[in-house]
Amino acid sequence: MQDTSVPDQDRLIIAGKAYTSRLIVGTGKYASYAQNAEAAEAAGAEIVTVALRRVNVADKGSERLVDHLDPERFTYLPNTAGCYTAEEAVRTLRLAREAGGWNLVKLEVLADQKTLYPDMSETLVAAKALIADGFDVMVYCSDDPVYARKLEDAGCCAIMPLGSLIGSGLGVQNPVNIRLIVEQCKVPVIVDAGVGTASDAAIAMELGVDGVLMNTAIAAAKDPVRMARAMKYAVIAGREAYLAGRMPKKRYADPSSPLGGLI
Amino acid sequence: MNLFLNGEATEAPDGATVGEFLRQLAMPAKGVAVERNREIVPKSLYGTTRLTEGDRIEIVQFVGGG
């Protein structure tokens, strides 16, 4: 989908594929799949994260995600939400590849239910196993630059540090670390988790990250479709501001109007 | 024969293949993945993989998630 508000040459490239949109959206917590689809459209998203779960054999008539979000149109990014060990995560993504036929996946191995903080040692083990098995791994991680480097060295195709805890809406809590990761990384860096409102997304993009991934900020807004649109503009605004290069901060005023010719 | 589908006890005709089992469940093969005793059954083998007594079958699909 062509978006004239994005400069032609500025593309997000993940695992060799170019995307116009730098906003990746989740598909959880919406009132309905129909609302979910409308929000994804409004966000201008080209990639959507999806989960893999047991089919409900007793209720085959229930709506399916694929009926609302066409996998031919949106890149499905299967996740491993709910996995607490490398073994569970690898098992889940192998099933996802069999179900969808895609190699691009989002790996997340969580440490505990209270924080959903990523377990980085398990994450690294899972990443290595998946890459050896031919997956393109976008990896949810802490904002630790050392682990980010290890994951990149292992061959992950995108590094996705948290802005703050999943579903917290607290924005980017450690901009210094996010910037360190941006400066060292050669693959795309995507802030995944923590964005609460449009300014959070813009702040993330102004740090120089390549994209933002969010779910709850849109799904839990009073008007999700309108918030999706706001996020689209925020990501574009933050990206453009980053590329434009902001003015230096000063401690005192600097008049914008000429001082000469005053009456 | 008795087996387990997504953790619940169920039954299938003796000697049924994975493909026949999915048809019995009226389950489309597209968009799902099948695991038999923790090993993925590729779609290409649905017609030749026979279920056996006590098999633990998982059938999964994509749902909304973050």
Coordinates of C-alpha atoms in Angstrom, one line a residue:
Chain A
M1 CA 0.0 0.0 0.0
Q2 CA 1.6 3.2 -1.2
D3 CA 1.7 6.0 1.4
T4 CA 2.6 9.4 -0.1
S5 CA 3.4 10.8 3.4
V6 CA 6.5 8.6 3.5
P7 CA 9.6 9.6 1.4
D8 CA 10.1 7.1 -1.4
Q9 CA 13.6 6.0 -0.5
D10 CA 12.9 5.5 3.2
R11 CA 12.1 1.9 3.5
L12 CA 12.3 -0.5 6.4
I13 CA 14.1 -3.7 5.3
I14 CA 13.7 -6.8 7.4
A15 CA 15.2 -10.1 6.2
G16 CA 15.6 -8.8 2.7
K17 CA 12.0 -7.5 2.3
A18 CA 11.2 -3.8 2.1
Y19 CA 8.3 -2.2 4.0
T20 CA 6.9 1.3 3.7
S21 CA 5.3 1.3 7.2
R22 CA 7.5 1.4 10.3
L23 CA 4.6 0.5 12.5
I24 CA 4.0 -3.1 13.4
V25 CA 0.7 -3.8 15.2
G26 CA -0.5 -6.7 17.3
T27 CA -3.8 -8.5 16.9
G28 CA -4.7 -9.2 20.6
K29 CA -7.1 -7.6 23.0
Y30 CA -9.5 -6.1 20.4
A31 CA -13.2 -6.1 20.9
S32 CA -13.5 -8.1 17.6
Y33 CA -11.4 -9.2 14.7
A34 CA -13.4 -6.7 12.6
Q35 CA -12.3 -3.8 14.8
N36 CA -8.8 -5.3 14.7
A37 CA -8.7 -5.2 10.9
E38 CA -10.0 -1.6 10.8
A39 CA -7.3 -0.5 13.3
A40 CA -4.6 -2.3 11.3
E41 CA -5.8 -0.5 8.1
A42 CA -5.8 2.9 10.0
A43 CA -2.3 2.2 11.3
G44 CA -1.1 1.6 7.8
A45 CA 0.6 -1.5 9.1
E46 CA 2.1 -4.0 6.7
I47 CA 3.2 -6.5 9.4
V48 CA 0.9 -7.9 12.2
T49 CA 1.9 -10.1 15.0
V50 CA -0.2 -13.2 15.6
A51 CA -0.3 -15.9 18.2
L52 CA -0.6 -19.7 17.8
R53 CA -3.1 -21.5 19.9
R54 CA -5.1 -24.8 20.0
V55 CA -8.1 -24.8 17.7
N56 CA -11.4 -24.9 19.5
V57 CA -12.8 -28.2 18.2
A58 CA -16.1 -27.7 19.9
D59 CA -16.7 -24.3 18.3
K60 CA -15.7 -24.5 14.7
G61 CA -18.1 -21.8 13.7
S62 CA -16.2 -19.0 15.5
E63 CA -14.6 -16.3 13.5
R64 CA -11.0 -16.8 12.4
L65 CA -8.3 -14.1 12.3
V66 CA -7.4 -15.0 8.6
D67 CA -11.0 -14.1 7.6
H68 CA -10.4 -10.5 8.7
L69 CA -6.7 -9.9 8.1
D70 CA -5.7 -11.5 4.8
P71 CA -2.2 -13.1 5.2
E72 CA -1.7 -12.3 1.5
R73 CA -2.0 -8.6 2.3
F74 CA -0.4 -8.4 5.8
T75 CA 2.8 -10.1 6.7
Y76 CA 1.9 -12.4 9.5
L77 CA 4.5 -12.4 12.3
P78 CA 3.9 -15.4 14.5
N79 CA 5.0 -14.8 18.1
T80 CA 5.8 -17.0 21.1
A81 CA 3.8 -15.1 23.6
G82 CA 3.2 -17.2 26.7
C83 CA 6.5 -19.2 26.2
Y84 CA 8.8 -19.4 29.3
T85 CA 11.5 -21.7 27.9
A86 CA 13.5 -21.9 24.8
E87 CA 12.1 -25.3 24.1
E88 CA 8.5 -24.1 24.2
A89 CA 9.3 -21.2 21.9
V90 CA 11.1 -23.3 19.3
R91 CA 8.2 -25.8 19.3
T92 CA 5.7 -23.1 18.9
L93 CA 7.4 -21.4 16.0
R94 CA 8.0 -24.7 14.2
L95 CA 4.3 -25.3 14.4
A96 CA 3.7 -21.7 13.2
R97 CA 5.9 -22.3 10.2
E98 CA 4.0 -25.5 9.4
A99 CA 0.6 -23.7 9.7
G100 CA 1.5 -20.6 7.7
G101 CA 4.6 -21.5 5.7
W102 CA 6.5 -18.4 6.7
N103 CA 10.0 -18.2 8.1
L104 CA 9.8 -14.7 9.6
V105 CA 9.0 -15.0 13.3
K106 CA 8.9 -13.0 16.5
L107 CA 10.7 -14.7 19.3
E108 CA 9.9 -13.8 22.9
V109 CA 10.9 -16.0 25.8
L110 CA 9.4 -14.6 29.0
A111 CA 10.7 -14.8 32.6
D112 CA 7.7 -14.4 34.8
Q113 CA 4.0 -13.5 34.5
K114 CA 4.2 -10.4 36.7
T115 CA 6.6 -8.4 34.4
L116 CA 6.6 -10.5 31.2
Y117 CA 10.2 -9.4 31.2
P118 CA 12.3 -11.3 28.6
D119 CA 14.5 -14.2 29.9
M120 CA 17.6 -13.3 27.9
S121 CA 19.6 -16.4 28.4
E122 CA 16.7 -18.6 27.2
T123 CA 16.0 -16.1 24.4
L124 CA 19.5 -16.5 23.1
V125 CA 19.4 -20.3 23.2
A126 CA 16.1 -20.3 21.3
A127 CA 17.4 -17.7 18.8
K128 CA 20.4 -19.9 17.9
A129 CA 18.2 -23.0 17.5
L130 CA 15.7 -21.2 15.3
I131 CA 18.4 -19.6 13.1
A132 CA 20.1 -22.9 12.7
D133 CA 16.7 -24.3 11.6
G134 CA 16.3 -21.6 8.8
F135 CA 14.1 -19.1 10.6
D136 CA 14.4 -15.3 10.2
V137 CA 14.2 -14.2 13.8
M138 CA 13.0 -10.9 15.0
V139 CA 13.7 -11.0 18.7
Y140 CA 12.0 -9.3 21.7
C141 CA 14.7 -8.4 24.2
S142 CA 15.6 -6.3 27.2
D143 CA 17.3 -2.9 26.5
D144 CA 20.6 -4.4 27.5
P145 CA 23.1 -3.5 24.7
V146 CA 25.3 -6.5 25.5
Y147 CA 22.6 -9.0 25.0
A148 CA 21.4 -7.1 22.0
R149 CA 24.8 -7.5 20.5
K150 CA 24.8 -11.2 21.3
L151 CA 21.5 -11.7 19.6
E152 CA 22.6 -9.8 16.5
D153 CA 25.9 -11.8 16.4
A154 CA 23.7 -15.0 16.6
G155 CA 22.1 -13.8 13.4
C156 CA 18.7 -12.3 14.4
C157 CA 17.3 -10.1 11.6
A158 CA 15.8 -7.5 13.9
I159 CA 16.5 -6.5 17.5
M160 CA 13.4 -5.5 19.4
P161 CA 14.1 -4.0 22.9
L162 CA 11.3 -3.1 25.2
G163 CA 10.5 0.5 25.8
S164 CA 8.9 -0.6 29.0
L165 CA 7.0 -3.6 30.2
I166 CA 4.5 -5.3 27.8
G167 CA 1.1 -3.7 28.2
S168 CA 2.3 -1.1 30.6
G169 CA 2.0 2.0 28.4
L170 CA 4.9 3.6 30.3
G171 CA 6.7 4.7 27.1
V172 CA 10.5 4.5 26.6
Q173 CA 11.9 4.3 30.1
N174 CA 15.5 4.0 29.2
P175 CA 16.2 6.2 26.1
V176 CA 20.0 6.1 26.7
N177 CA 20.1 2.3 26.3
I178 CA 17.8 2.3 23.3
R179 CA 20.1 4.8 21.7
L180 CA 23.2 2.7 22.5
I181 CA 21.5 -0.3 20.8
V182 CA 20.6 1.8 17.8
E183 CA 24.2 3.0 17.4
Q184 CA 25.8 -0.5 17.6
C185 CA 23.2 -2.4 15.5
K186 CA 23.5 -3.2 11.8
V187 CA 20.1 -4.9 11.6
P188 CA 16.8 -3.0 12.2
V189 CA 16.0 -2.0 15.8
I190 CA 12.3 -1.9 16.7
V191 CA 11.0 -0.8 20.0
D192 CA 8.6 -3.5 21.0
A193 CA 6.4 -3.0 24.1
G194 CA 5.7 -0.1 26.4
V195 CA 4.3 2.5 24.0
G196 CA 1.2 4.1 25.5
T197 CA 0.3 7.0 23.3
A198 CA 1.4 8.8 20.2
S199 CA 4.2 10.9 21.8
D200 CA 5.8 7.6 23.1
A201 CA 6.0 6.3 19.5
A202 CA 7.4 9.6 18.3
I203 CA 10.0 9.6 21.1
A204 CA 11.1 6.1 20.2
M205 CA 11.5 7.0 16.5
E206 CA 13.3 10.2 17.3
L207 CA 16.0 8.0 19.0
G208 CA 16.7 6.6 15.6
V209 CA 15.0 3.2 15.9
D210 CA 13.8 1.7 12.7
G211 CA 10.3 0.9 13.8
V212 CA 7.8 0.5 16.6
L213 CA 5.7 -2.6 17.5
M214 CA 2.6 -2.1 19.7
N215 CA -0.6 -3.8 20.6
T216 CA -2.2 -2.6 23.8
A217 CA -1.7 1.1 23.1
I218 CA -4.1 0.8 20.1
A219 CA -6.3 -2.0 21.3
A220 CA -7.0 -0.5 24.8
A221 CA -7.6 3.0 23.6
K222 CA -11.2 4.2 23.9
D223 CA -11.3 4.6 20.1
P224 CA -8.7 2.0 18.8
V225 CA -9.1 2.9 15.2
R226 CA -8.5 6.6 15.9
M227 CA -5.5 5.7 18.0
A228 CA -4.2 3.5 15.3
R229 CA -4.3 6.5 12.9
A230 CA -2.5 8.7 15.6
M231 CA 0.2 6.1 15.9
K232 CA 0.7 6.0 12.1
Y233 CA 1.3 9.8 12.1
A234 CA 3.5 9.7 15.3
V235 CA 5.8 7.1 13.8
I236 CA 6.1 9.1 10.5
A237 CA 6.6 12.3 12.5
G238 CA 9.3 10.8 14.7
R239 CA 11.1 9.2 11.8
E240 CA 11.1 12.5 9.8
A241 CA 12.3 14.4 12.8
Y242 CA 15.1 12.0 13.4
L243 CA 16.2 12.2 9.7
A244 CA 15.8 16.0 9.7
G245 CA 18.1 16.3 12.7
R246 CA 16.8 18.3 15.6
M247 CA 18.1 21.8 16.6
P248 CA 20.5 22.0 19.5
K249 CA 19.0 22.6 22.9
K250 CA 20.0 25.9 24.5
R251 CA 19.6 27.2 28.0
Y252 CA 18.4 30.7 27.1
A253 CA 16.2 32.3 24.5
D254 CA 17.2 33.0 20.9
P255 CA 14.8 35.3 19.1
S256 CA 13.2 34.1 15.9
S257 CA 12.5 37.6 14.6
P258 CA 15.3 39.9 13.5
L259 CA 16.6 42.4 16.1
G260 CA 17.5 45.0 13.5
G261 CA 14.8 47.5 12.4
L262 CA 12.9 47.6 15.6
I263 CA 10.8 50.8 16.0
Chain B
M1 CA -9.2 -46.1 19.2
N2 CA -8.7 -43.7 22.1
L3 CA -6.4 -40.7 21.7
F4 CA -6.0 -37.2 23.0
L5 CA -6.8 -34.1 21.0
N6 CA -5.5 -30.8 22.4
G7 CA -5.3 -32.4 25.8
E8 CA -8.8 -33.9 25.8
A9 CA -9.7 -37.6 25.4
T10 CA -11.4 -38.4 22.1
E11 CA -11.9 -41.3 19.7
A12 CA -11.0 -42.0 16.1
P13 CA -11.7 -45.0 13.8
D14 CA -8.9 -47.7 14.0
G15 CA -6.2 -47.1 11.5
A16 CA -7.4 -43.6 10.6
T17 CA -4.9 -41.3 8.9
V18 CA -4.3 -37.7 10.1
G19 CA -6.2 -36.5 7.0
E20 CA -9.2 -38.7 7.8
F21 CA -9.2 -37.5 11.4
L22 CA -9.2 -33.9 10.3
R23 CA -12.1 -34.6 7.9
Q24 CA -14.0 -36.3 10.8
L25 CA -13.5 -33.1 12.8
A26 CA -14.6 -31.0 9.7
M27 CA -11.3 -29.2 10.1
P28 CA -9.8 -27.5 7.1
A29 CA -6.1 -28.4 6.6
K30 CA -5.3 -24.8 5.5
G31 CA -4.0 -22.6 8.2
V32 CA -3.5 -25.3 10.8
A33 CA -0.6 -27.3 12.0
V34 CA -0.7 -30.8 13.5
E35 CA 1.6 -32.3 16.0
R36 CA 1.5 -36.0 16.8
N37 CA 3.3 -37.0 20.0
R38 CA 5.3 -33.7 19.9
E39 CA 6.4 -34.3 16.3
I40 CA 5.0 -32.1 13.5
V41 CA 3.1 -34.0 10.8
P42 CA 3.8 -32.1 7.5
K43 CA 0.7 -31.5 5.4
S44 CA 2.2 -33.7 2.7
L45 CA 2.0 -36.7 5.1
Y46 CA -1.6 -36.3 6.3
G47 CA -2.8 -39.0 3.9
T48 CA -0.2 -41.6 4.9
T49 CA 0.4 -40.9 8.7
R50 CA -1.8 -43.4 10.6
L51 CA -2.9 -42.6 14.2
T52 CA -2.3 -45.2 16.9
E53 CA -3.9 -45.8 20.2
G54 CA -3.0 -43.3 22.9
D55 CA -1.6 -40.7 20.4
R56 CA -1.4 -37.2 21.7
I57 CA -2.5 -34.9 18.9
E58 CA -2.3 -31.1 18.9
I59 CA -4.0 -29.0 16.2
V60 CA -3.2 -25.3 16.3
Q61 CA -4.0 -22.2 14.3
F62 CA -3.3 -18.5 14.3
V63 CA -5.3 -16.2 16.6
G64 CA -5.0 -12.6 17.6
G65 CA -1.9 -11.8 19.7
G66 CA 0.6 -9.1 20.5

